Short mmCIF file of C-alpha atoms in Angstrom, two decimals:
data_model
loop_
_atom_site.label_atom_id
_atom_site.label_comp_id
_atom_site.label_asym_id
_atom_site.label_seq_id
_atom_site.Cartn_x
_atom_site.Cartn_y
_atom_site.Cartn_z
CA UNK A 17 21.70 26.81 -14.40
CA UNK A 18 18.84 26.87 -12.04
CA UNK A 19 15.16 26.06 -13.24
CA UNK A 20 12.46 28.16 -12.39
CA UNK A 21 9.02 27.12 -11.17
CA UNK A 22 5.83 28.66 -12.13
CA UNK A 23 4.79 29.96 -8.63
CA UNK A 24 1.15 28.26 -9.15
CA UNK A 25 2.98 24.92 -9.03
CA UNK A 26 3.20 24.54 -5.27
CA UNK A 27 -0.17 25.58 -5.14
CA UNK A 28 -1.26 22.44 -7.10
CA UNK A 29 -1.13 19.94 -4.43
CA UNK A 30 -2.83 21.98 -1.71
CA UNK A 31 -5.36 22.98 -4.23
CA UNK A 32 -6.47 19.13 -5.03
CA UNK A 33 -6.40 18.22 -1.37
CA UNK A 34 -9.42 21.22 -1.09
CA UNK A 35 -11.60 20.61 -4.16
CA UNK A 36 -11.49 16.88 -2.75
CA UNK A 37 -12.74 17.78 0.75
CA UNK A 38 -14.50 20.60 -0.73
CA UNK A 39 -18.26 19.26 -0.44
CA UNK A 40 -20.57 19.46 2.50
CA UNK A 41 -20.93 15.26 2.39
CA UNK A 42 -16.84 14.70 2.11
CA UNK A 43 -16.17 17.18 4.81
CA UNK A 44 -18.85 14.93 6.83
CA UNK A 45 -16.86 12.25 6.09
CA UNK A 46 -13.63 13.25 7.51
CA UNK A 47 -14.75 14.63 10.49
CA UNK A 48 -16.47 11.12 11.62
CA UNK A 49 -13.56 9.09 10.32
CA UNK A 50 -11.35 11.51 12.96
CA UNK A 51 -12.50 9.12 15.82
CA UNK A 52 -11.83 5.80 13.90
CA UNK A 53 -12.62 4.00 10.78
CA UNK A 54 -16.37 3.34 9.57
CA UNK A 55 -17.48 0.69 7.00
CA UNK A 56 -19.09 2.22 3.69
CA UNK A 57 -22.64 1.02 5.20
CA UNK A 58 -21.94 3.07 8.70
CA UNK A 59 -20.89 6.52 6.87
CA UNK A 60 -23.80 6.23 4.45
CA UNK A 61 -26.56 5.56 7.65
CA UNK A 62 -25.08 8.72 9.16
CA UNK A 63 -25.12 10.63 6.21
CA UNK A 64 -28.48 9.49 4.90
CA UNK A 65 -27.64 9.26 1.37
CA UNK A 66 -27.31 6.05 -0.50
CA UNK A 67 -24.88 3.56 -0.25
CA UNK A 68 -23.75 4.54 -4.26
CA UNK A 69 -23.27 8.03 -3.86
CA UNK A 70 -21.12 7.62 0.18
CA UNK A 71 -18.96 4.85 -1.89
CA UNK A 72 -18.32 7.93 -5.13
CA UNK A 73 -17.20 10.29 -2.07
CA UNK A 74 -15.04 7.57 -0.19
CA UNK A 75 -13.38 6.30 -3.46
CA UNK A 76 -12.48 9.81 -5.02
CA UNK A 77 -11.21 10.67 -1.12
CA UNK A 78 -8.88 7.22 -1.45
CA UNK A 79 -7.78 7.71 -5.07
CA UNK A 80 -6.12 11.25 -3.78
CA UNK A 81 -4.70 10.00 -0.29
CA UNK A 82 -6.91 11.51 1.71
CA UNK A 83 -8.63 8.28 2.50
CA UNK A 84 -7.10 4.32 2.93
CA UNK A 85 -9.14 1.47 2.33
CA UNK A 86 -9.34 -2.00 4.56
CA UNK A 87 -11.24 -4.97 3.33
CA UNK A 88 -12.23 -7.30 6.03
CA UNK A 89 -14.34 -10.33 4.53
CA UNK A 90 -16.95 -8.44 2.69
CA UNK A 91 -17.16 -5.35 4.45
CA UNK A 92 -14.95 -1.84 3.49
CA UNK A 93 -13.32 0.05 6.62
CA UNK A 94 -12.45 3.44 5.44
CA UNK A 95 -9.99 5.52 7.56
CA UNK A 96 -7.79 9.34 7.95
CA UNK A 97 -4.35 8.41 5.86
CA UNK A 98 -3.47 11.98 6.22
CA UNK A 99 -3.63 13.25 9.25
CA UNK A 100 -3.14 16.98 8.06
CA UNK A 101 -6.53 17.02 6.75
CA UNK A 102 -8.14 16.63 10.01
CA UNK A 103 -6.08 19.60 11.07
CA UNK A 104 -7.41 21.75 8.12
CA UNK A 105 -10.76 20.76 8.88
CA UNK A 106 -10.14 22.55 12.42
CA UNK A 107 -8.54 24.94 11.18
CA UNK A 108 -11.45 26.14 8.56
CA UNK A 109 -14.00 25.66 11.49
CA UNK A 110 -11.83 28.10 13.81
CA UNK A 111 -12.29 30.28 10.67
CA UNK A 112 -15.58 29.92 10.23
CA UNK A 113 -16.09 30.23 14.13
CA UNK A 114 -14.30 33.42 14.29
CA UNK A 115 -16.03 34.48 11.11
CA UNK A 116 -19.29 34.44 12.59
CA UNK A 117 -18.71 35.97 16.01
CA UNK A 118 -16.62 39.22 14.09
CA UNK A 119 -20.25 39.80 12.32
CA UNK A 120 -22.40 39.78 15.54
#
């Protein structure tokens, strides 16, 4: 007997991975952790938000494997674990690149 999926199911996974990208701050975030990991302090300068609200973004990026975590002494290093997100991320801006010149 063979079970059937709901077709929506394979669309579960890819759908987390965007709503947890999916913010102007996050996307940020993975585009300057591309060239190497950053401490919590770093991303936040960069950003120019608070230390608080870069730590919320960085946490809910690590708690779906977008994001790992290093301690080293008291500082946080925050780096890519999947590498396919950085390839999304080029992938949208091609999109959005292409987007733009189609309406000019």
């Amino acid at each position: 007997m063979k079970i059937k999926m709901n077709p929506a199911d394979k669309f579960r996974r890819p759908a987390r991975v965007l709503k947890t990208v999916g913010h102007p701050d996050r996307l940020a975030i993975v585009e300057m952790l591309e060239h190497g990991e950053m401490s919590v302090n770093e991303i936040a300068e960069v950003l120019g938000t608070k230390q608080s609200i870069t730590s919320q973004h960085l946490n809910m990026m690590r708690d779906k494997g977008v994001l790992y975590a290093r301690r080293e002494g008291i500082k946080v290093f925050y780096g890519i674990e999947n590498k396919n997100v950085i390839r999304l991320l080029h992938c949208i801006h091609q999109s959005c690149d292409t987007s733009l010149q189609d309406q000019n």
